[in-house]
């Protein structure tokens, strides 16, 4: 008897709830301001005017020229095309691309963009990561391919010509991208600057182009730890990057063949293919010369980060609390940066020490391969490689005129 009464009460409550739901109607299907998108929205009004005016205004608005915008739309348009339904007309690929590029260029909130383009803010939140993913997938193969041996050789030739650092194939550094702390993430994303972030680790060439990037590491980690845990760092450690064989420096064949190296700051470990500066202040002149030459070569990655952040102002804002969305936005800006650098004027040589190309090794002298001394120490081979570069920069063959001012 008691069970039957409970069943009747449950059925009555379910019926009352159903009637209440049936009597509830939606306040509106589409907001009034969204209905006027095609007549008053920013894409249909302002962007159309910018296309007819001077091209510089269009470039300032999107960070791309009209030709670059149309070319990008042609590349990724099929990935962004949606189907119209009986209920509403879809947002076209050109408008989706415009919303995404404006977010990357300004870092404005989704709510702000939703009012300006007259679309729902949740729609903006879906459009931005979707378009960024399409940009990355559509451009990465052409504008950020993994370097091969010939690419490494060309990068080394440019570093020798423009930065007076032979056998250098790139400069590496990390950049913290600020985000809102994800829920229940603890201190994973809390960095030494007192903010929450993910890390963009990048290898940059002389032309300020990103050649290899790793995005998404926890902000609390160091640059060295980020490199160690990245696919690029593991390939560098395993020797599977297809770096060219060791080569003698022209004019300093007596030093023997030296490995092709990457330059970084003191946050990175010293390895055979990764040079870092000497620590300390009261250093002899020959070591100060090495640090100065390495710093001069390493400045390209700092310049690249500066250009990237100045062009895409989202890096000056604190981005959302979904690291996956932030990661895909960072990847999109990096590959767009390379697209824009392709059309930039070529860099001119400032003070090359020699115009001779990097020659293959002819000496039988080799650097001994020695196991690690300890968990936190560089190998003897890595130390000897750095000493060899130090000796070269201090010699007559490796000196340049402007270094006479170095005390």
GROMACS .gro file of C-alpha atoms in nm:
model
  407
    1UNK     CA    1   0.000   0.000   0.000
    2UNK     CA    2   0.280   0.241   0.090
    3UNK     CA    3   0.467   0.157  -0.233
    4UNK     CA    4   0.158   0.231  -0.445
    5UNK     CA    5   0.113   0.569  -0.275
    6UNK     CA    6   0.476   0.665  -0.345
    7UNK     CA    7   0.433   0.566  -0.709
    8UNK     CA    8   0.122   0.782  -0.742
    9UNK     CA    9   0.298   1.079  -0.583
   10UNK     CA   10   0.592   1.042  -0.822
   11UNK     CA   11   0.358   1.030  -1.122
   12UNK     CA   12   0.173   1.341  -1.002
   13UNK     CA   13   0.499   1.532  -0.958
   14UNK     CA   14   0.617   1.424  -1.303
   15UNK     CA   15   0.287   1.540  -1.456
   16UNK     CA   16   0.305   1.878  -1.283
   17UNK     CA   17   0.665   1.924  -1.398
   18UNK     CA   18   0.571   1.833  -1.757
   19UNK     CA   19   0.280   2.080  -1.762
   20UNK     CA   20   0.508   2.353  -1.627
   21UNK     CA   21   0.764   2.283  -1.897
   22UNK     CA   22   0.494   2.287  -2.163
   23UNK     CA   23   0.372   2.626  -2.050
   24UNK     CA   24   0.723   2.777  -2.060
   25UNK     CA   25   0.813   2.947  -2.387
   26UNK     CA   26   1.143   3.088  -2.503
   27UNK     CA   27   1.176   3.459  -2.449
   28UNK     CA   28   1.339   3.495  -2.792
   29UNK     CA   29   1.493   3.272  -3.058
   30UNK     CA   30   1.746   3.529  -3.179
   31UNK     CA   31   1.844   3.855  -3.010
   32UNK     CA   32   1.724   4.166  -3.186
   33UNK     CA   33   2.073   4.298  -3.250
   34UNK     CA   34   2.177   3.965  -3.405
   35UNK     CA   35   1.890   3.983  -3.654
   36UNK     CA   36   2.047   4.298  -3.801
   37UNK     CA   37   2.388   4.132  -3.857
   38UNK     CA   38   2.377   4.141  -4.235
   39UNK     CA   39   2.279   4.508  -4.245
   40UNK     CA   40   2.458   4.661  -3.945
   41UNK     CA   41   2.724   4.408  -3.846
   42UNK     CA   42   3.088   4.518  -3.853
   43UNK     CA   43   3.182   4.267  -4.121
   44UNK     CA   44   2.906   4.382  -4.358
   45UNK     CA   45   2.962   4.754  -4.297
   46UNK     CA   46   3.312   4.849  -4.182
   47UNK     CA   47   3.505   4.565  -4.347
   48UNK     CA   48   3.333   4.637  -4.677
   49UNK     CA   49   3.439   5.002  -4.652
   50UNK     CA   50   3.796   4.905  -4.565
   51UNK     CA   51   3.816   4.693  -4.879
   52UNK     CA   52   3.729   4.998  -5.090
   53UNK     CA   53   3.967   5.234  -4.911
   54UNK     CA   54   4.343   5.242  -4.877
   55UNK     CA   55   4.493   4.898  -4.824
   56UNK     CA   56   4.684   5.013  -4.514
   57UNK     CA   57   4.357   5.049  -4.319
   58UNK     CA   58   4.262   4.693  -4.406
   59UNK     CA   59   4.608   4.570  -4.302
   60UNK     CA   60   4.587   4.761  -3.974
   61UNK     CA   61   4.250   4.605  -3.900
   62UNK     CA   62   4.329   4.241  -3.982
   63UNK     CA   63   4.713   4.244  -3.980
   64UNK     CA   64   4.684   4.101  -4.333
   65UNK     CA   65   4.661   4.277  -4.667
   66UNK     CA   66   4.356   4.226  -4.887
   67UNK     CA   67   4.548   3.985  -5.109
   68UNK     CA   68   4.675   3.789  -4.809
   69UNK     CA   69   4.325   3.774  -4.659
   70UNK     CA   70   4.177   3.645  -4.985
   71UNK     CA   71   4.459   3.393  -5.027
   72UNK     CA   72   4.411   3.265  -4.672
   73UNK     CA   73   4.036   3.241  -4.725
   74UNK     CA   74   4.096   3.042  -5.043
   75UNK     CA   75   4.321   2.800  -4.853
   76UNK     CA   76   4.098   2.734  -4.551
   77UNK     CA   77   3.753   2.836  -4.677
   78UNK     CA   78   3.633   2.478  -4.741
   79UNK     CA   79   3.719   2.389  -4.378
   80UNK     CA   80   3.497   2.674  -4.252
   81UNK     CA   81   3.194   2.632  -4.477
   82UNK     CA   82   2.870   2.539  -4.298
   83UNK     CA   83   2.526   2.439  -4.425
   84UNK     CA   84   2.216   2.659  -4.405
   85UNK     CA   85   1.915   2.516  -4.222
   86UNK     CA   86   1.542   2.587  -4.222
   87UNK     CA   87   1.582   2.783  -3.901
   88UNK     CA   88   1.868   3.018  -3.979
   89UNK     CA   89   2.135   3.111  -4.229
   90UNK     CA   90   2.489   3.008  -4.143
   91UNK     CA   91   2.779   3.249  -4.095
   92UNK     CA   92   2.996   3.243  -4.406
   93UNK     CA   93   3.366   3.147  -4.406
   94UNK     CA   94   3.481   3.503  -4.482
   95UNK     CA   95   3.296   3.640  -4.179
   96UNK     CA   96   3.423   3.358  -3.960
   97UNK     CA   97   3.780   3.433  -4.067
   98UNK     CA   98   3.726   3.805  -4.002
   99UNK     CA   99   3.600   3.741  -3.647
  100UNK     CA  100   3.897   3.517  -3.570
  101UNK     CA  101   4.159   3.752  -3.714
  102UNK     CA  102   4.011   4.046  -3.526
  103UNK     CA  103   4.034   3.848  -3.202
  104UNK     CA  104   4.398   3.760  -3.268
  105UNK     CA  105   4.480   4.120  -3.364
  106UNK     CA  106   4.317   4.284  -3.060
  107UNK     CA  107   4.258   4.021  -2.791
  108UNK     CA  108   3.911   4.168  -2.728
  109UNK     CA  109   3.667   3.961  -2.523
  110UNK     CA  110   3.415   3.736  -2.690
  111UNK     CA  111   3.134   3.957  -2.562
  112UNK     CA  112   3.287   4.267  -2.719
  113UNK     CA  113   3.329   4.093  -3.054
  114UNK     CA  114   2.977   3.953  -3.038
  115UNK     CA  115   2.825   4.301  -3.013
  116UNK     CA  116   3.045   4.443  -3.288
  117UNK     CA  117   2.988   4.160  -3.536
  118UNK     CA  118   2.630   4.101  -3.414
  119UNK     CA  119   2.664   3.732  -3.341
  120UNK     CA  120   2.618   3.542  -3.016
  121UNK     CA  121   2.913   3.542  -2.781
  122UNK     CA  122   2.899   3.162  -2.754
  123UNK     CA  123   2.916   3.155  -3.134
  124UNK     CA  124   3.232   3.366  -3.120
  125UNK     CA  125   3.372   3.121  -2.864
  126UNK     CA  126   3.321   2.837  -3.112
  127UNK     CA  127   3.440   3.028  -3.419
  128UNK     CA  128   3.778   3.143  -3.286
  129UNK     CA  129   3.933   2.803  -3.196
  130UNK     CA  130   3.774   2.640  -3.500
  131UNK     CA  131   3.922   2.894  -3.743
  132UNK     CA  132   4.259   2.895  -3.564
  133UNK     CA  133   4.277   2.518  -3.601
  134UNK     CA  134   4.196   2.551  -3.972
  135UNK     CA  135   4.467   2.819  -4.013
  136UNK     CA  136   4.727   2.598  -3.846
  137UNK     CA  137   4.637   2.285  -4.041
  138UNK     CA  138   4.611   2.472  -4.370
  139UNK     CA  139   4.941   2.664  -4.346
  140UNK     CA  140   5.183   2.465  -4.133
  141UNK     CA  141   5.299   2.234  -4.412
  142UNK     CA  142   5.406   2.529  -4.629
  143UNK     CA  143   5.510   2.797  -4.381
  144UNK     CA  144   5.650   2.592  -4.092
  145UNK     CA  145   5.777   2.261  -4.227
  146UNK     CA  146   6.022   2.058  -4.020
  147UNK     CA  147   6.372   2.158  -4.144
  148UNK     CA  148   6.575   1.905  -4.339
  149UNK     CA  149   6.953   1.888  -4.368
  150UNK     CA  150   6.970   2.141  -4.652
  151UNK     CA  151   6.745   2.378  -4.457
  152UNK     CA  152   6.975   2.355  -4.155
  153UNK     CA  153   7.274   2.434  -4.376
  154UNK     CA  154   7.105   2.743  -4.520
  155UNK     CA  155   7.009   2.862  -4.171
  156UNK     CA  156   7.371   2.815  -4.058
  157UNK     CA  157   7.497   3.014  -4.357
  158UNK     CA  158   7.262   3.302  -4.271
  159UNK     CA  159   7.366   3.306  -3.905
  160UNK     CA  160   7.732   3.312  -4.011
  161UNK     CA  161   7.666   3.599  -4.252
  162UNK     CA  162   7.442   3.816  -4.035
  163UNK     CA  163   7.544   3.727  -3.678
  164UNK     CA  164   7.906   3.612  -3.718
  165UNK     CA  165   7.828   3.281  -3.547
  166UNK     CA  166   7.933   2.983  -3.763
  167UNK     CA  167   7.756   2.647  -3.755
  168UNK     CA  168   7.460   2.804  -3.573
  169UNK     CA  169   7.124   2.677  -3.699
  170UNK     CA  170   6.884   2.870  -3.477
  171UNK     CA  171   6.809   3.056  -3.156
  172UNK     CA  172   6.574   2.911  -2.896
  173UNK     CA  173   6.376   3.066  -2.613
  174UNK     CA  174   6.043   3.041  -2.431
  175UNK     CA  175   5.758   3.290  -2.396
  176UNK     CA  176   5.487   3.280  -2.130
  177UNK     CA  177   5.134   3.330  -2.266
  178UNK     CA  178   4.907   3.450  -1.987
  179UNK     CA  179   4.579   3.267  -1.925
  180UNK     CA  180   4.304   3.254  -1.664
  181UNK     CA  181   4.381   2.979  -1.415
  182UNK     CA  182   4.189   2.665  -1.522
  183UNK     CA  183   3.959   2.514  -1.258
  184UNK     CA  184   4.124   2.271  -1.017
  185UNK     CA  185   4.465   2.319  -1.178
  186UNK     CA  186   4.646   2.414  -0.858
  187UNK     CA  187   4.987   2.564  -0.927
  188UNK     CA  188   5.053   2.384  -1.258
  189UNK     CA  189   5.020   2.702  -1.462
  190UNK     CA  190   5.160   2.943  -1.200
  191UNK     CA  191   5.490   3.086  -1.327
  192UNK     CA  192   5.779   3.274  -1.169
  193UNK     CA  193   5.629   3.606  -1.281
  194UNK     CA  194   5.329   3.557  -1.054
  195UNK     CA  195   5.078   3.489  -1.332
  196UNK     CA  196   4.920   3.181  -1.486
  197UNK     CA  197   5.045   3.083  -1.830
  198UNK     CA  198   5.131   2.823  -2.086
  199UNK     CA  199   5.471   2.825  -2.258
  200UNK     CA  200   5.552   2.888  -2.622
  201UNK     CA  201   5.895   2.735  -2.694
  202UNK     CA  202   6.030   2.843  -3.032
  203UNK     CA  203   6.333   2.795  -3.254
  204UNK     CA  204   6.384   3.101  -3.476
  205UNK     CA  205   6.603   3.171  -3.778
  206UNK     CA  206   6.777   3.492  -3.885
  207UNK     CA  207   6.470   3.612  -4.075
  208UNK     CA  208   6.266   3.604  -3.750
  209UNK     CA  209   6.062   3.307  -3.875
  210UNK     CA  210   5.951   3.031  -3.638
  211UNK     CA  211   6.099   2.705  -3.761
  212UNK     CA  212   5.993   2.474  -3.478
  213UNK     CA  213   5.750   2.551  -3.194
  214UNK     CA  214   5.614   2.365  -2.893
  215UNK     CA  215   5.302   2.508  -2.726
  216UNK     CA  216   5.111   2.412  -2.415
  217UNK     CA  217   5.367   2.331  -2.147
  218UNK     CA  218   5.277   2.425  -1.789
  219UNK     CA  219   5.384   2.775  -1.690
  220UNK     CA  220   5.553   2.658  -1.372
  221UNK     CA  221   5.826   2.474  -1.564
  222UNK     CA  222   6.160   2.623  -1.667
  223UNK     CA  223   6.267   2.669  -2.028
  224UNK     CA  224   6.516   2.387  -1.989
  225UNK     CA  225   6.250   2.155  -1.851
  226UNK     CA  226   6.009   2.252  -2.127
  227UNK     CA  227   6.273   2.172  -2.387
  228UNK     CA  228   6.350   1.839  -2.221
  229UNK     CA  229   5.985   1.730  -2.224
  230UNK     CA  230   5.908   1.855  -2.576
  231UNK     CA  231   5.923   1.642  -2.889
  232UNK     CA  232   6.183   1.880  -3.030
  233UNK     CA  233   6.406   1.847  -2.722
  234UNK     CA  234   6.382   1.470  -2.727
  235UNK     CA  235   6.471   1.463  -3.098
  236UNK     CA  236   6.766   1.693  -3.029
  237UNK     CA  237   6.886   1.468  -2.749
  238UNK     CA  238   6.842   1.155  -2.959
  239UNK     CA  239   7.013   1.308  -3.263
  240UNK     CA  240   6.717   1.259  -3.500
  241UNK     CA  241   6.679   1.622  -3.616
  242UNK     CA  242   6.872   1.558  -3.939
  243UNK     CA  243   7.133   1.818  -3.846
  244UNK     CA  244   7.428   1.825  -4.089
  245UNK     CA  245   7.744   1.636  -3.996
  246UNK     CA  246   8.013   1.821  -3.802
  247UNK     CA  247   8.193   2.074  -4.019
  248UNK     CA  248   8.516   2.271  -3.985
  249UNK     CA  249   8.489   2.648  -3.962
  250UNK     CA  250   8.651   2.822  -4.262
  251UNK     CA  251   8.985   2.968  -4.151
  252UNK     CA  252   8.996   2.761  -3.832
  253UNK     CA  253   9.044   2.409  -3.960
  254UNK     CA  254   9.293   2.343  -3.680
  255UNK     CA  255   9.001   2.331  -3.434
  256UNK     CA  256   8.865   2.028  -3.614
  257UNK     CA  257   8.504   1.970  -3.715
  258UNK     CA  258   8.252   2.135  -3.485
  259UNK     CA  259   7.886   2.039  -3.449
  260UNK     CA  260   7.599   2.253  -3.574
  261UNK     CA  261   7.449   2.414  -3.267
  262UNK     CA  262   7.150   2.604  -3.135
  263UNK     CA  263   7.203   2.908  -2.912
  264UNK     CA  264   7.000   2.981  -2.599
  265UNK     CA  265   7.021   3.175  -2.275
  266UNK     CA  266   7.131   3.053  -1.933
  267UNK     CA  267   6.794   2.884  -1.872
  268UNK     CA  268   6.891   2.603  -2.108
  269UNK     CA  269   7.143   2.327  -2.041
  270UNK     CA  270   7.480   2.309  -2.215
  271UNK     CA  271   7.484   2.031  -2.470
  272UNK     CA  272   7.685   1.936  -2.771
  273UNK     CA  273   7.426   2.093  -3.005
  274UNK     CA  274   7.304   2.361  -2.764
  275UNK     CA  275   7.527   2.648  -2.654
  276UNK     CA  276   7.459   2.871  -2.354
  277UNK     CA  277   7.663   3.163  -2.218
  278UNK     CA  278   7.934   3.135  -1.955
  279UNK     CA  279   7.795   3.211  -1.608
  280UNK     CA  280   7.935   3.479  -1.382
  281UNK     CA  281   8.040   3.842  -1.411
  282UNK     CA  282   8.419   3.872  -1.377
  283UNK     CA  283   8.501   3.668  -1.685
  284UNK     CA  284   8.817   3.685  -1.895
  285UNK     CA  285   8.786   3.873  -2.222
  286UNK     CA  286   8.775   3.563  -2.441
  287UNK     CA  287   8.469   3.436  -2.254
  288UNK     CA  288   8.304   3.777  -2.265
  289UNK     CA  289   8.355   3.774  -2.641
  290UNK     CA  290   8.183   3.436  -2.663
  291UNK     CA  291   7.892   3.558  -2.450
  292UNK     CA  292   7.863   3.872  -2.663
  293UNK     CA  293   7.865   3.679  -2.990
  294UNK     CA  294   7.613   3.426  -2.857
  295UNK     CA  295   7.389   3.707  -2.730
  296UNK     CA  296   7.405   3.874  -3.070
  297UNK     CA  297   7.290   3.554  -3.239
  298UNK     CA  298   7.027   3.485  -2.973
  299UNK     CA  299   6.863   3.826  -3.014
  300UNK     CA  300   6.672   3.702  -3.320
  301UNK     CA  301   6.437   3.496  -3.103
  302UNK     CA  302   6.373   3.792  -2.872
  303UNK     CA  303   6.301   4.009  -3.175
  304UNK     CA  304   6.067   3.747  -3.318
  305UNK     CA  305   5.866   3.734  -2.994
  306UNK     CA  306   5.851   4.115  -2.991
  307UNK     CA  307   5.722   4.133  -3.348
  308UNK     CA  308   5.471   3.855  -3.277
  309UNK     CA  309   5.329   4.029  -2.968
  310UNK     CA  310   5.320   4.371  -3.136
  311UNK     CA  311   5.134   4.233  -3.437
  312UNK     CA  312   4.887   4.013  -3.249
  313UNK     CA  313   4.775   4.204  -2.943
  314UNK     CA  314   4.609   3.902  -2.786
  315UNK     CA  315   4.947   3.840  -2.621
  316UNK     CA  316   4.894   4.159  -2.419
  317UNK     CA  317   4.572   4.024  -2.269
  318UNK     CA  318   4.492   3.745  -2.026
  319UNK     CA  319   4.328   3.477  -2.238
  320UNK     CA  320   4.058   3.226  -2.145
  321UNK     CA  321   4.074   2.942  -1.898
  322UNK     CA  322   4.078   2.667  -2.160
  323UNK     CA  323   4.445   2.594  -2.238
  324UNK     CA  324   4.352   2.388  -2.545
  325UNK     CA  325   4.186   2.689  -2.709
  326UNK     CA  326   4.475   2.918  -2.616
  327UNK     CA  327   4.721   2.667  -2.757
  328UNK     CA  328   4.554   2.657  -3.098
  329UNK     CA  329   4.537   3.039  -3.107
  330UNK     CA  330   4.912   3.061  -3.037
  331UNK     CA  331   4.986   2.812  -3.314
  332UNK     CA  332   4.774   3.012  -3.558
  333UNK     CA  333   4.954   3.338  -3.479
  334UNK     CA  334   5.295   3.175  -3.523
  335UNK     CA  335   5.216   3.036  -3.866
  336UNK     CA  336   5.050   3.365  -3.969
  337UNK     CA  337   5.364   3.543  -3.852
  338UNK     CA  338   5.568   3.327  -4.089
  339UNK     CA  339   5.327   3.403  -4.372
  340UNK     CA  340   5.375   3.775  -4.314
  341UNK     CA  341   5.753   3.742  -4.282
  342UNK     CA  342   5.762   3.573  -4.621
  343UNK     CA  343   5.650   3.899  -4.781
  344UNK     CA  344   5.882   4.114  -4.566
  345UNK     CA  345   6.197   4.263  -4.726
  346UNK     CA  346   6.502   4.037  -4.692
  347UNK     CA  347   6.746   4.112  -4.414
  348UNK     CA  348   7.071   4.277  -4.519
  349UNK     CA  349   7.409   4.180  -4.388
  350UNK     CA  350   7.548   4.406  -4.115
  351UNK     CA  351   7.903   4.296  -4.053
  352UNK     CA  352   7.989   3.953  -4.187
  353UNK     CA  353   8.327   3.822  -4.089
  354UNK     CA  354   8.349   3.604  -4.398
  355UNK     CA  355   8.146   3.523  -4.705
  356UNK     CA  356   8.280   3.171  -4.734
  357UNK     CA  357   8.019   2.894  -4.701
  358UNK     CA  358   8.031   2.637  -4.427
  359UNK     CA  359   8.275   2.375  -4.548
  360UNK     CA  360   8.255   2.002  -4.480
  361UNK     CA  361   8.497   1.855  -4.235
  362UNK     CA  362   8.836   1.753  -4.373
  363UNK     CA  363   9.034   1.711  -4.053
  364UNK     CA  364   9.065   1.377  -3.882
  365UNK     CA  365   9.041   1.542  -3.539
  366UNK     CA  366   8.712   1.472  -3.360
  367UNK     CA  367   8.565   1.566  -3.028
  368UNK     CA  368   8.559   1.273  -2.791
  369UNK     CA  369   8.221   1.136  -2.690
  370UNK     CA  370   8.209   1.116  -2.313
  371UNK     CA  371   7.928   1.012  -2.082
  372UNK     CA  372   7.769   1.262  -1.845
  373UNK     CA  373   7.960   1.359  -1.536
  374UNK     CA  374   7.649   1.398  -1.325
  375UNK     CA  375   7.278   1.466  -1.335
  376UNK     CA  376   7.315   1.844  -1.349
  377UNK     CA  377   7.645   1.876  -1.532
  378UNK     CA  378   7.718   1.918  -1.901
  379UNK     CA  379   7.918   1.652  -2.078
  380UNK     CA  380   8.290   1.703  -2.124
  381UNK     CA  381   8.225   1.708  -2.498
  382UNK     CA  382   7.976   1.995  -2.466
  383UNK     CA  383   8.226   2.194  -2.260
  384UNK     CA  384   8.498   2.133  -2.519
  385UNK     CA  385   8.269   2.245  -2.802
  386UNK     CA  386   8.203   2.572  -2.623
  387UNK     CA  387   8.573   2.618  -2.557
  388UNK     CA  388   8.643   2.558  -2.926
  389UNK     CA  389   8.397   2.831  -3.027
  390UNK     CA  390   8.552   3.058  -2.764
  391UNK     CA  391   8.897   2.998  -2.908
  392UNK     CA  392   8.768   3.071  -3.260
  393UNK     CA  393   8.603   3.402  -3.161
  394UNK     CA  394   8.924   3.509  -2.986
  395UNK     CA  395   9.147   3.417  -3.280
  396UNK     CA  396   9.242   3.634  -3.575
  397UNK     CA  397   9.032   3.421  -3.811
  398UNK     CA  398   8.715   3.464  -3.601
  399UNK     CA  399   8.753   3.824  -3.487
  400UNK     CA  400   8.555   4.112  -3.636
  401UNK     CA  401   8.641   4.481  -3.630
  402UNK     CA  402   8.351   4.601  -3.419
  403UNK     CA  403   8.455   4.374  -3.128
  404UNK     CA  404   8.753   4.595  -3.053
  405UNK     CA  405   8.521   4.798  -2.825
  406UNK     CA  406   8.447   4.495  -2.607
  407UNK     CA  407   8.653   4.538  -2.286
   0.00000   0.00000   0.00000
